[in-house]
Short mmCIF file of C-alpha atoms in Angstrom, two decimals:
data_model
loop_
_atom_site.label_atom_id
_atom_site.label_comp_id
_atom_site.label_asym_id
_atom_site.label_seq_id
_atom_site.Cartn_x
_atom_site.Cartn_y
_atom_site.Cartn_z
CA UNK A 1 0.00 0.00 0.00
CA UNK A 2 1.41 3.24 -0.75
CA UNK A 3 -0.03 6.67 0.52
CA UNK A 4 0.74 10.22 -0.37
CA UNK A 5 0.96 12.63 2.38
CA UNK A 6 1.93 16.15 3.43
CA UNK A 7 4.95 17.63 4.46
CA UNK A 8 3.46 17.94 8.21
CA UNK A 9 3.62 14.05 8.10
CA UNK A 10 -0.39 13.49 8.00
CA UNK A 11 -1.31 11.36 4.97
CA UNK A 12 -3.95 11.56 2.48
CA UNK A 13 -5.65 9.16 0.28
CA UNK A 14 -4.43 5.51 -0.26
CA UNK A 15 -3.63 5.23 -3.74
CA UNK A 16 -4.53 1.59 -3.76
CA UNK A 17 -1.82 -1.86 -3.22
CA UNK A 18 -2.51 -3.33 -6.60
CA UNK A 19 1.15 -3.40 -8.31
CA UNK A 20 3.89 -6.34 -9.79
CA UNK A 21 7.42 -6.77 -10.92
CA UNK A 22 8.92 -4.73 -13.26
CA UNK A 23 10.63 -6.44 -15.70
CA UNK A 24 13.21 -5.46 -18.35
CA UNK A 25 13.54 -8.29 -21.25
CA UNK A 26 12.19 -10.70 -18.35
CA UNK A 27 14.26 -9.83 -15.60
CA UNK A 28 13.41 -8.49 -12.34
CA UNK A 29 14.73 -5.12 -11.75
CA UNK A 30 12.24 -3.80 -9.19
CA UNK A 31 8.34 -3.15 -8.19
CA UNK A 32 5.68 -1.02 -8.97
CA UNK A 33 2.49 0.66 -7.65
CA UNK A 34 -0.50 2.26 -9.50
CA UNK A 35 -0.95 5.66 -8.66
CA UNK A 36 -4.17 6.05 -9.63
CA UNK A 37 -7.49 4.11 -8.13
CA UNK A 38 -8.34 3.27 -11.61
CA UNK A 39 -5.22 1.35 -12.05
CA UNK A 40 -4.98 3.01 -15.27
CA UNK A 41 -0.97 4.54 -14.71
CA UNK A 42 2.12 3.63 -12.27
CA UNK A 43 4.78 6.31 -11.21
CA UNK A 44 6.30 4.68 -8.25
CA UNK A 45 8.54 1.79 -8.40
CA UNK A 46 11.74 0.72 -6.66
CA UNK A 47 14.45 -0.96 -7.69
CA UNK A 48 14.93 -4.02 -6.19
CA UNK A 49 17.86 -6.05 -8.07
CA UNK A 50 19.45 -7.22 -4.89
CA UNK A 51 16.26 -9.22 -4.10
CA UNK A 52 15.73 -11.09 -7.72
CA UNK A 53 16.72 -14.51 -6.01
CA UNK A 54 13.96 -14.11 -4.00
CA UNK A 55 11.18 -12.75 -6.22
CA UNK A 56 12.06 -14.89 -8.55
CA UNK A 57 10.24 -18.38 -7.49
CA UNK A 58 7.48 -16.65 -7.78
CA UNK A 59 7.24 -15.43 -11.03
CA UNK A 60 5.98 -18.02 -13.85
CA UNK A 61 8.78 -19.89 -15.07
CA UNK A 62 10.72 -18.05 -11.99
CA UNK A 63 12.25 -21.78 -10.46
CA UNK A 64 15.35 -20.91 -12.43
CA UNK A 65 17.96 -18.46 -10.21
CA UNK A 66 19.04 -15.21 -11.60
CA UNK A 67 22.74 -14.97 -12.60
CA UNK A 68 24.81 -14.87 -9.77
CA UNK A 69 28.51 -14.16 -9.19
CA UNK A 70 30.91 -11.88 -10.93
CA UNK A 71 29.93 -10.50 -13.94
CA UNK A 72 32.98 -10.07 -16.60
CA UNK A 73 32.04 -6.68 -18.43
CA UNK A 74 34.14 -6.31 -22.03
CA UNK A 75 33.62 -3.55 -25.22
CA UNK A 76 33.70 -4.10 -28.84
CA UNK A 77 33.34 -2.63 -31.73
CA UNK A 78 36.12 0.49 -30.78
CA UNK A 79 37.96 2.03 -33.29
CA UNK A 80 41.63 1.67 -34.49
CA UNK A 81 43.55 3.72 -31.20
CA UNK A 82 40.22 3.58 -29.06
CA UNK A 83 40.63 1.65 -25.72
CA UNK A 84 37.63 1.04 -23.00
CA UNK A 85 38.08 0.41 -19.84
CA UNK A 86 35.58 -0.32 -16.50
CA UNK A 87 35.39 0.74 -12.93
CA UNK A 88 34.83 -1.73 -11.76
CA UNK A 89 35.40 -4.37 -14.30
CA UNK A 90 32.93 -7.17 -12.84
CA UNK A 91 30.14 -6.79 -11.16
CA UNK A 92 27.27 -8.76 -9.16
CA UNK A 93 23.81 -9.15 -10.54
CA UNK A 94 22.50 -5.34 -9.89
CA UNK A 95 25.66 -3.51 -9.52
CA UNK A 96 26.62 -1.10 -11.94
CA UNK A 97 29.93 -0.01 -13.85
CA UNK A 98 31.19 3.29 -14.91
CA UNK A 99 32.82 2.85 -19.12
CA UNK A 100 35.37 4.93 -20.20
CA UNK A 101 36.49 5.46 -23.34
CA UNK A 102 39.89 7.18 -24.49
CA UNK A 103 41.02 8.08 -27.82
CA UNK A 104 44.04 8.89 -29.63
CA UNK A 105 45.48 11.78 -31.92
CA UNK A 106 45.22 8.77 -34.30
CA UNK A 107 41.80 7.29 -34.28
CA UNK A 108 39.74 8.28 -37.13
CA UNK A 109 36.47 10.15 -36.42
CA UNK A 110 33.21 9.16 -37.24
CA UNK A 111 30.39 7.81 -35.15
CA UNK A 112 31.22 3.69 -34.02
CA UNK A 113 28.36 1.48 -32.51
CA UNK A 114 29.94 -0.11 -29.60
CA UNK A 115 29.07 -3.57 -27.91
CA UNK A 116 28.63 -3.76 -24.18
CA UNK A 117 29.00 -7.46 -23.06
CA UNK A 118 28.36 -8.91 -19.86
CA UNK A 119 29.00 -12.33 -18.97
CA UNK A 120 29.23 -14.47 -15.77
CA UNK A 121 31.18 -17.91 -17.31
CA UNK A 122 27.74 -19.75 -18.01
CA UNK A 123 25.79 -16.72 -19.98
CA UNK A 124 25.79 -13.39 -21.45
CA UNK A 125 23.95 -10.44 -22.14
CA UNK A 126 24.50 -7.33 -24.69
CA UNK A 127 23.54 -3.56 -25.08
CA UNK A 128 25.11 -1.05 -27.81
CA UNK A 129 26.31 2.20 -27.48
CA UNK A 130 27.18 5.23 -29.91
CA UNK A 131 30.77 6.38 -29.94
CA UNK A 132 30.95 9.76 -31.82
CA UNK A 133 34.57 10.81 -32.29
CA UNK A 134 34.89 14.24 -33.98
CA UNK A 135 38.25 15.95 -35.06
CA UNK A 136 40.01 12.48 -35.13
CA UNK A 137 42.86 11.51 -37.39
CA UNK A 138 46.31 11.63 -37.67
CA UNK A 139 47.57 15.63 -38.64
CA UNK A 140 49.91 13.97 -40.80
CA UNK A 141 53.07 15.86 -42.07
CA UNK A 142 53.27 19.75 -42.69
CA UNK A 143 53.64 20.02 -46.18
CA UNK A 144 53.67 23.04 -48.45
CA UNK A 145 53.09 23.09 -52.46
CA UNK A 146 56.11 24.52 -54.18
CA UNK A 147 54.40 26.79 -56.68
CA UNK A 148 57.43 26.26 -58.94
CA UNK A 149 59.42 28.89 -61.39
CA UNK A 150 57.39 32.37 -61.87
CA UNK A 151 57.87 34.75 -64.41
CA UNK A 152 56.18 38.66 -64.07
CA UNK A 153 56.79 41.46 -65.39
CA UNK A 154 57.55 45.07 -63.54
CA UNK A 155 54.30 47.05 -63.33
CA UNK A 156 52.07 44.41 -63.65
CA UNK A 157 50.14 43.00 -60.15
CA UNK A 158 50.71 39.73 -59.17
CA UNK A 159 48.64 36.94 -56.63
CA UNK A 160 50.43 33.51 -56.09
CA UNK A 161 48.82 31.64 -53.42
CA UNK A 162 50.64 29.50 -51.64
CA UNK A 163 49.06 26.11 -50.20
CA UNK A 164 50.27 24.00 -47.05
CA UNK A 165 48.13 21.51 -45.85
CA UNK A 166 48.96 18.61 -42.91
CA UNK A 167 50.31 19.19 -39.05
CA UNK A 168 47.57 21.35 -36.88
CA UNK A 169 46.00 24.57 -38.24
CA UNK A 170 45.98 27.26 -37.91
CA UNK A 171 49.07 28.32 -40.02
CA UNK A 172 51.42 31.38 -40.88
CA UNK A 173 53.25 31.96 -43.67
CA UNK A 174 56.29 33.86 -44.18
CA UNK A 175 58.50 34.57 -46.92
CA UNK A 176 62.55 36.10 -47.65
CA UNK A 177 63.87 37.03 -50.77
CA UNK A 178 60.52 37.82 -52.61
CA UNK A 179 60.44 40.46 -55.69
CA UNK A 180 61.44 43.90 -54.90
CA UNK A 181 57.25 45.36 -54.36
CA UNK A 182 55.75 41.38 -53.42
CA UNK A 183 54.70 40.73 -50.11
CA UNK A 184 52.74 37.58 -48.43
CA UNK A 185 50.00 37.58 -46.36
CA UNK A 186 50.57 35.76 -43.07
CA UNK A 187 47.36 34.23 -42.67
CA UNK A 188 45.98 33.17 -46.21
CA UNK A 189 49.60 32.60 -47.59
CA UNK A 190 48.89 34.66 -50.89
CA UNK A 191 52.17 36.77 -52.75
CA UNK A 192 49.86 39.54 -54.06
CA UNK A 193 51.59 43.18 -54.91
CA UNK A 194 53.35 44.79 -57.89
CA UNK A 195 56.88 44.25 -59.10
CA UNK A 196 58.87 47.72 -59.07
CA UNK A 197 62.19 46.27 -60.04
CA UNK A 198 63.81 43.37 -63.11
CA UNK A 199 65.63 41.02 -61.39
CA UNK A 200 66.04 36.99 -60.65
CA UNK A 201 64.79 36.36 -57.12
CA UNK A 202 65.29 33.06 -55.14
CA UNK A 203 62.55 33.48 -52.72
CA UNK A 204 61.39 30.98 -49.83
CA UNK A 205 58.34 30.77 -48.38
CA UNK A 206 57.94 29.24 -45.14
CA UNK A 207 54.80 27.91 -43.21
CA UNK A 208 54.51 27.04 -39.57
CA UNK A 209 51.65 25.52 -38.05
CA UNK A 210 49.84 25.67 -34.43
CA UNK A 211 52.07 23.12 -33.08
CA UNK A 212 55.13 24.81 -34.56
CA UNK A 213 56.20 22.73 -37.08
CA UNK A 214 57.43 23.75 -40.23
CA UNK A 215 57.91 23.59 -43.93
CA UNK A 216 59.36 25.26 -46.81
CA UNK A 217 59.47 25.73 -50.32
CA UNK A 218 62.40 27.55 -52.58
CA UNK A 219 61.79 28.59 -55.91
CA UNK A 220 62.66 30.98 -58.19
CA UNK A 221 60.63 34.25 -59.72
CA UNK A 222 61.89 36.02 -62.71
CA UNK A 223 60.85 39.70 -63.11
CA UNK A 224 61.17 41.30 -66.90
CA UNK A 225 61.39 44.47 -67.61
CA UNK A 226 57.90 46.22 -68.40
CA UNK A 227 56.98 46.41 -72.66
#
């Protein structure tokens, strides 16, 4: 019987003692109540795993025990660099266990279904998570496209991006020896301006990335004379 009452401690109507076993995919996990006199709707249960042995016999088909003993808990399905671990990693019928999940710089990301498996030596049981891993993957090696030998001409604008791609972004480019009037812009890596002088430059750009890592790329840029 369950009854509502009042914060003074009197209590008010009897919501009625008609109730059973909740069950999950035919296990015990606790009891329940209706909460209404119409028997229409439950809201109060309790959980009452630690007792299955005993409720048990008296469910149909209940003469066979519940697991019992340790409970061996194990993850599959993890991607390449993923490892799982438990806390704790067995567990008696009822108890619970905290996963944990770690990834690596290398472990691609995408969204994994992961199996849960619990098993006590004689039988086992399964439930599947969703592993989401989101800016996974190995950075890979800072590289930088070598735009290869440029010809201009003095008084005529120029734009030669430059493109790096690899390590961590975000990156910044900088450049020595570049055509008398170029310049590069540190943060999109583009030679833009307008050659003022004829001459053979050997310029090299450089980029560096958020982790500091570089690369470079030598070339050279021939500026004629204007016609």
């Amino acid at each position: 019987m369950i009854c509502t009452g009042y914060a003074d401690g009197h209590a008010a109507a009897c919501q009625g003692d008609s109730g059973g076993p909740f069950l999950v995919g035919g296990t015990v996990v606790g009891v329940f109540s209706w909460m209404s006199t119409a028997c229409d709707w439950y809201a109060v249960y309790t959980r009452v795993s630690a007792y299955a042995a005993d409720i048990a016999p008296h469910l149909p088909g209940g003469n066979e025990p519940p697991p019992a003993g340790d409970i061996t808990l194990s993850a599959s399905g993890l991607p390449s660099g993923a490892t799982a671990s438990f806390a704790p990693g067995s567990i008696d019928v009822g108890g619970s266990s905290t996963l944990s999940v770690a990834t690596t710089a290398g472990t691609p990301a995408g969204t994994y279904a992961i199996t849960v498996t619990g098993n006590d030596g004689t039988s086992s049981a399964q439930t599947t998570l969703t592993l989401t891993v989101q800016g996974g993957g190995t950075p890979g090696i800072l590289t930088i496209t070598n735009p290869g030998v440029q010809t201009s001409y003095v008084g005529r604008p120029v734009s030669l991006p430059i493109a790096a791609s690899g390590g961590t972004t975000p990156y910044r480019f900088t450049a020595t020896g570049l055509p008398s009037g170029l310049s590069i812009n540190q943060s999109t890596g583009v030679v833009s301006g307008t050659p003022t002088t004829w001459q053979n430059a050997n310029p090299t750009v450089t980029v560096t990335d958020a982790a500091g890592r570089t690369a470079k790329a030598t070339f050279y840029w021939f500026i004629f004379p204007a016609y």
